[in-house]
Short mmCIF file of C-alpha atoms and ligand atoms in Angstrom, two decimals:
data_model
loop_
_atom_site.label_atom_id
_atom_site.label_comp_id
_atom_site.label_asym_id
_atom_site.label_seq_id
_atom_site.Cartn_x
_atom_site.Cartn_y
_atom_site.Cartn_z
CA UNK E 1 30.18 -10.32 14.46
CA UNK E 2 27.80 -10.40 11.47
CA UNK E 3 24.40 -8.82 12.11
CA UNK E 4 21.42 -11.14 11.56
CA UNK E 5 19.32 -9.97 8.58
CA UNK E 6 15.72 -8.98 9.39
CA UNK E 7 13.01 -10.92 7.51
CA UNK E 8 11.87 -7.82 5.60
CA UNK E 9 13.17 -4.68 3.98
CA UNK E 10 10.85 -1.66 4.04
CA UNK E 11 11.52 1.13 1.57
CA UNK E 12 10.05 4.43 2.72
CA UNK E 13 10.29 8.02 1.55
CA UNK E 14 10.37 11.29 3.44
CA UNK E 15 7.29 13.53 3.72
CA UNK E 16 7.83 16.23 1.07
CA UNK E 17 7.48 19.85 2.21
CA UNK E 18 5.16 20.26 -0.79
CA UNK E 19 2.75 17.59 0.53
CA UNK E 20 0.15 20.30 1.04
CA UNK E 21 -0.20 20.33 -2.78
CA UNK E 22 -0.94 16.59 -2.96
CA UNK E 23 -3.41 14.98 -5.34
CA UNK E 24 -6.90 14.67 -3.86
CA UNK E 25 -9.74 12.75 -5.49
CA UNK E 26 -12.36 11.88 -2.88
CA UNK E 27 -11.35 14.24 -0.09
CA UNK E 28 -11.71 17.99 0.33
CA UNK E 29 -8.44 19.85 0.88
CA UNK E 30 -7.81 20.65 4.54
CA UNK E 31 -4.64 22.16 6.02
CA UNK E 32 -1.85 19.60 6.48
CA UNK E 33 0.73 20.11 9.23
CA UNK E 34 3.87 18.83 7.50
CA UNK E 35 5.94 18.84 10.70
CA UNK E 36 3.30 16.69 12.39
CA UNK E 37 3.09 14.42 9.33
CA UNK E 38 6.87 13.90 9.64
CA UNK E 39 6.56 12.94 13.30
CA UNK E 40 3.77 10.48 12.45
CA UNK E 41 5.82 9.07 9.58
CA UNK E 42 8.79 8.52 11.90
CA UNK E 43 6.46 6.69 14.31
CA UNK E 44 5.31 4.54 11.41
CA UNK E 45 8.90 3.69 10.52
CA UNK E 46 9.59 2.68 14.12
CA UNK E 47 6.66 0.27 13.97
CA UNK E 48 7.95 -1.17 10.68
CA UNK E 49 11.21 -1.92 12.48
CA UNK E 50 9.33 -3.45 15.42
CA UNK E 51 7.54 -5.75 12.94
CA UNK E 52 10.82 -7.09 11.58
CA UNK E 53 11.79 -4.64 8.84
CA UNK E 54 15.07 -2.99 8.08
CA UNK E 55 13.85 0.47 7.09
CA UNK E 56 15.64 2.10 4.18
CA UNK E 57 14.67 5.56 2.99
CA UNK E 58 14.71 6.21 -0.72
CA UNK E 59 16.19 9.61 -1.66
CA UNK E 60 13.67 12.29 -0.83
CA UNK E 61 11.79 14.11 -3.58
CA UNK E 62 10.86 17.53 -2.16
CA UNK E 63 9.10 18.69 -5.31
CA UNK E 64 6.83 15.62 -5.53
CA UNK E 65 3.97 16.27 -3.07
CA UNK E 66 2.84 12.62 -2.93
CA UNK E 67 6.27 10.97 -2.84
CA UNK E 68 5.81 9.72 0.74
CA UNK E 69 3.23 7.30 -0.72
CA UNK E 70 5.95 5.11 -2.17
CA UNK E 71 3.64 2.08 -2.47
CA UNK E 72 2.17 3.46 -5.67
CA UNK E 73 5.45 3.43 -7.59
CA UNK E 74 6.17 -0.30 -7.64
CA UNK E 75 4.75 -3.74 -6.98
CA UNK E 76 7.32 -6.10 -5.54
CA UNK E 77 7.24 -9.89 -5.53
CA UNK E 78 9.94 -12.32 -4.44
CA UNK E 79 10.68 -13.00 -8.11
CA UNK E 80 10.42 -9.54 -9.69
CA UNK E 81 9.82 -5.85 -9.00
CA UNK E 82 7.44 -4.09 -11.37
CA UNK E 83 7.76 -0.33 -11.64
CA UNK E 84 4.40 1.28 -12.17
CA UNK E 85 3.22 4.09 -14.40
CA UNK E 86 1.11 5.99 -11.86
CA UNK E 87 -2.32 7.08 -12.97
CA UNK E 88 -1.73 10.65 -11.80
CA UNK E 89 0.69 12.28 -14.25
CA UNK E 90 2.03 14.45 -11.40
CA UNK E 91 3.42 11.31 -9.74
CA UNK E 92 5.31 9.67 -12.62
CA UNK E 93 8.55 11.44 -11.74
CA UNK E 94 8.58 9.61 -8.40
CA UNK E 95 9.48 6.32 -10.07
CA UNK E 96 13.17 6.64 -11.12
CA UNK E 97 14.53 6.98 -7.56
CA UNK E 98 12.50 3.92 -6.54
CA UNK E 99 13.95 2.03 -9.49
CA UNK E 100 17.44 2.93 -8.27
CA UNK E 101 16.57 1.68 -4.78
CA UNK E 102 15.19 -1.63 -6.12
CA UNK E 103 18.08 -2.30 -8.50
CA UNK E 104 20.08 -5.23 -7.18
CA UNK E 105 17.23 -6.38 -4.92
CA UNK E 106 15.00 -7.86 -7.64
CA UNK E 107 14.97 -8.17 -11.44
CA UNK E 108 13.10 -5.08 -12.69
CA UNK E 109 10.20 -4.82 -15.14
CA UNK E 110 7.93 -1.89 -15.89
CA UNK E 111 4.39 -0.91 -16.78
CA UNK E 112 4.47 1.26 -19.87
CA UNK E 113 2.36 3.78 -21.79
CA UNK E 114 -0.63 3.65 -22.42
CA UNK E 115 -1.04 1.53 -19.31
CA UNK E 116 -1.46 3.09 -15.89
CA UNK E 117 -1.19 1.26 -12.60
CA UNK E 118 -0.83 2.40 -8.97
CA UNK E 119 0.66 0.04 -6.40
CA UNK E 120 -2.23 1.02 -4.12
CA UNK E 121 -4.46 -0.96 -6.44
CA UNK E 122 -2.66 -4.26 -5.94
CA UNK E 123 -2.64 -6.80 -3.14
CA UNK E 124 -1.58 -10.41 -3.12
CA UNK E 125 -2.89 -13.48 -1.33
CA UNK E 126 -0.94 -16.60 -2.15
CA UNK E 127 -0.64 -16.64 -5.97
CA UNK E 128 -3.76 -14.50 -6.46
CA UNK E 129 -3.03 -10.88 -7.37
CA UNK E 130 -6.06 -8.63 -6.94
CA UNK E 131 -5.93 -5.43 -8.99
CA UNK E 132 -8.45 -2.60 -8.73
CA UNK E 133 -10.10 -1.10 -11.77
CA UNK E 134 -9.97 2.51 -10.65
CA UNK E 135 -9.29 6.03 -11.84
CA UNK E 136 -5.58 5.23 -11.39
CA UNK E 137 -5.32 1.76 -12.91
CA UNK E 138 -6.65 1.05 -16.39
CA UNK E 139 -7.41 -2.18 -18.25
CA UNK E 140 -4.09 -1.98 -20.08
CA UNK E 141 -2.27 -1.73 -16.74
CA UNK E 142 -4.00 -4.87 -15.50
CA UNK E 143 -3.20 -6.69 -18.76
CA UNK E 144 0.48 -5.73 -18.62
CA UNK E 145 0.74 -6.85 -15.00
CA UNK E 146 -0.85 -10.17 -15.92
CA UNK E 147 1.64 -10.73 -18.72
CA UNK E 148 4.63 -9.83 -16.53
CA UNK E 149 3.53 -12.13 -13.71
CA UNK E 150 2.30 -15.14 -15.73
CA UNK E 151 5.77 -16.77 -15.93
CA UNK E 152 5.83 -16.96 -12.13
CA UNK E 153 2.44 -18.61 -11.77
CA UNK E 154 0.55 -15.61 -10.39
CA UNK E 155 -3.10 -15.22 -11.33
CA UNK E 156 -4.11 -11.59 -11.85
CA UNK E 157 -7.76 -10.79 -11.08
CA UNK E 158 -9.32 -7.41 -11.91
CA UNK E 159 -11.63 -6.10 -9.19
CA UNK E 160 -14.27 -3.41 -9.66
CA UNK E 161 -13.93 -0.61 -7.12
CA UNK E 162 -16.30 2.32 -6.67
CA UNK E 163 -16.32 5.31 -4.35
CA UNK E 164 -12.68 5.39 -3.28
CA UNK E 165 -9.20 6.01 -4.65
CA UNK E 166 -7.59 2.57 -4.73
CA UNK E 167 -8.46 -1.09 -4.27
CA UNK E 168 -6.48 -0.97 -1.04
CA UNK E 169 -8.71 1.83 0.26
CA UNK E 170 -11.51 -0.74 -0.03
CA UNK E 171 -9.79 -4.03 0.85
CA UNK E 172 -6.53 -5.50 2.13
CA UNK E 173 -5.47 -8.94 3.30
CA UNK E 174 -5.25 -9.78 6.99
CA UNK E 175 -3.62 -13.15 6.36
CA UNK E 176 -3.58 -15.85 3.70
CA UNK E 177 -7.25 -16.69 4.27
CA UNK E 178 -8.95 -13.39 5.15
CA UNK E 179 -9.64 -9.99 3.60
CA UNK E 180 -10.69 -6.86 5.49
CA UNK E 181 -13.03 -4.87 3.26
CA UNK E 182 -15.59 -2.11 2.93
CA UNK E 183 -18.51 -3.78 1.12
CA UNK E 184 -19.80 -0.34 0.03
CA UNK E 185 -16.76 0.07 -2.22
CA UNK E 186 -15.96 -3.49 -3.32
CA UNK E 187 -18.01 -6.66 -3.63
CA UNK E 188 -16.64 -9.17 -1.09
CA UNK E 189 -17.53 -11.96 -3.55
CA UNK E 190 -14.53 -10.84 -5.63
CA UNK E 191 -12.27 -12.51 -3.06
CA UNK E 192 -14.15 -15.81 -2.67
CA UNK E 193 -13.45 -18.35 -1.29
CA UNK E 194 -11.42 -16.17 1.07
CA UNK E 195 -13.24 -15.11 4.23
CA UNK E 196 -14.06 -11.40 4.43
CA UNK E 197 -14.45 -9.19 7.48
CA UNK E 198 -16.28 -5.91 6.93
CA UNK E 199 -15.18 -2.59 8.39
CA UNK E 200 -17.56 -0.98 10.85
CA UNK E 201 -20.02 1.07 8.76
CA UNK E 202 -19.01 4.25 10.63
CA UNK E 203 -15.40 3.74 9.51
CA UNK E 204 -15.46 3.49 5.70
CA UNK E 205 -11.72 4.26 5.43
CA UNK E 206 -10.82 1.46 7.84
CA UNK E 207 -10.12 -1.32 5.31
CA UNK E 208 -6.46 -0.47 4.84
CA UNK E 209 -4.19 -2.55 7.06
CA UNK E 210 -0.53 -3.34 6.48
CA UNK E 211 0.44 -6.98 6.78
CA UNK E 212 4.10 -7.77 7.41
CA UNK E 213 4.56 -11.52 7.80
CA UNK E 214 2.16 -12.38 10.61
CA UNK E 215 2.25 -8.82 11.97
CA UNK E 216 -0.33 -6.11 11.30
CA UNK E 217 0.01 -2.32 11.39
CA UNK E 218 -3.21 -0.32 11.58
CA UNK E 219 -4.36 3.28 11.88
CA UNK E 220 -5.64 4.06 15.39
CA UNK E 221 -8.46 6.13 13.82
CA UNK E 222 -10.71 3.07 13.42
CA UNK E 223 -11.46 1.70 16.92
CA UNK E 224 -14.75 0.05 15.99
CA UNK E 225 -13.22 -1.93 13.18
CA UNK E 226 -10.24 -2.68 15.39
CA UNK E 227 -12.46 -4.25 18.02
CA UNK E 228 -14.12 -6.38 15.31
CA UNK E 229 -10.66 -7.58 14.32
CA UNK E 230 -9.70 -8.25 17.92
CA UNK E 231 -12.87 -10.28 18.33
CA UNK E 232 -11.59 -12.42 15.44
CA UNK E 233 -8.28 -12.89 17.26
CA UNK E 234 -6.13 -10.37 15.38
CA UNK E 235 -3.57 -8.26 17.25
CA UNK E 236 -2.17 -5.13 15.66
CA UNK E 237 0.32 -2.33 16.15
CA UNK E 238 -1.34 1.07 16.04
CA UNK E 239 -0.10 4.26 14.47
CA UNK E 240 -1.42 7.82 14.34
CA UNK E 241 -1.53 8.69 10.63
CA UNK E 242 -4.06 11.53 10.73
CA UNK E 243 -1.99 14.05 8.72
CA UNK E 244 -1.15 11.48 6.06
CA UNK E 245 -4.86 10.62 5.84
CA UNK E 246 -5.59 14.25 4.89
CA UNK E 247 -3.52 13.59 1.76
CA UNK E 248 -5.69 10.53 1.03
CA UNK E 249 -2.94 8.18 2.13
CA UNK E 250 -3.17 5.25 4.53
CA UNK E 251 -0.82 2.82 6.22
CA UNK E 252 0.01 0.57 3.26
CA UNK E 253 0.86 3.58 1.05
CA UNK E 254 3.93 4.66 2.99
CA UNK E 255 6.16 1.66 2.36
CA UNK E 256 7.21 -1.02 -0.07
CA UNK E 257 7.76 -4.24 1.87
CA UNK E 258 10.18 -6.79 0.43
CA UNK E 259 10.87 -10.19 1.86
CA UNK E 260 14.58 -10.58 2.52
CA UNK E 261 15.72 -13.38 0.23
CA UNK E 262 18.51 -15.72 1.26
C1 CIR P 1 -2.68 10.44 -4.42
O1 CIR P 1 -3.80 10.86 -4.68
O2 CIR P 1 -1.99 9.86 -5.25
C2 CIR P 1 -2.15 10.67 -3.03
N1 CIR P 1 -2.61 11.92 -2.54
C3 CIR P 1 -2.56 9.56 -2.10
C4 CIR P 1 -1.99 8.24 -2.51
C5 CIR P 1 -2.33 7.17 -1.55
N2 CIR P 1 -1.70 5.94 -1.94
C6 CIR P 1 -2.20 4.76 -1.70
O3 CIR P 1 -3.31 4.63 -1.22
N3 CIR P 1 -1.48 3.72 -2.09
#
């Protein structure tokens, strides 16, 4: 009997043994327990499956410390997958294996020199594509993304971000009408007329939530923000991602979610 396809495909990547040498921009280096990070990552993958994803691991890249953060290497739409040129030079070698994994799933395009763009700087609501202006994504990267997406009717909007690594450290979508954000790092007006919900001020890192269809996956480290979201009627699956957070990663960073197309 033929197995029913799941609504989503999640590409993930193993935690590299070299993760202790990861890039850090806004965080001080603290010891990372790689074995524990692997256990947390496996728990994350189980939740992806529970939220309707077939989880497929891209070939591991032991010598790329940040390769678990696969989100930064591509931006995937139903119509096209765009390979990025990550802002950190140390991460550019992560891209070819992701290209191989995406081949056959979507037509492929790429961001090219001198542009830089990290997938962590991009989120989509409807046909609006919000892109952070950050240390990782430059104006050329935003312009190239705009050009690549224009034929499909997407509107690319640059968003000023201060104080954190990526746009998605500061804001992510909860659904097609609402953005969770940290107003200290991004001006909520950038998303108007969408509704915004602010993180609890004690939880500045709490604006990163992973939306999969109508499901939400969130880091258990932000209980005050979680209760705000629950008060608004949101339910979420919780994961412990504390070791990944020490590498400045969060829940969206560890997967590329593709809608399964008929
Ligand atoms: C980096 O600095 O590139 C990694 N240590 C963390 C990347 C996190 N990725 C993401 O937020 N999309």
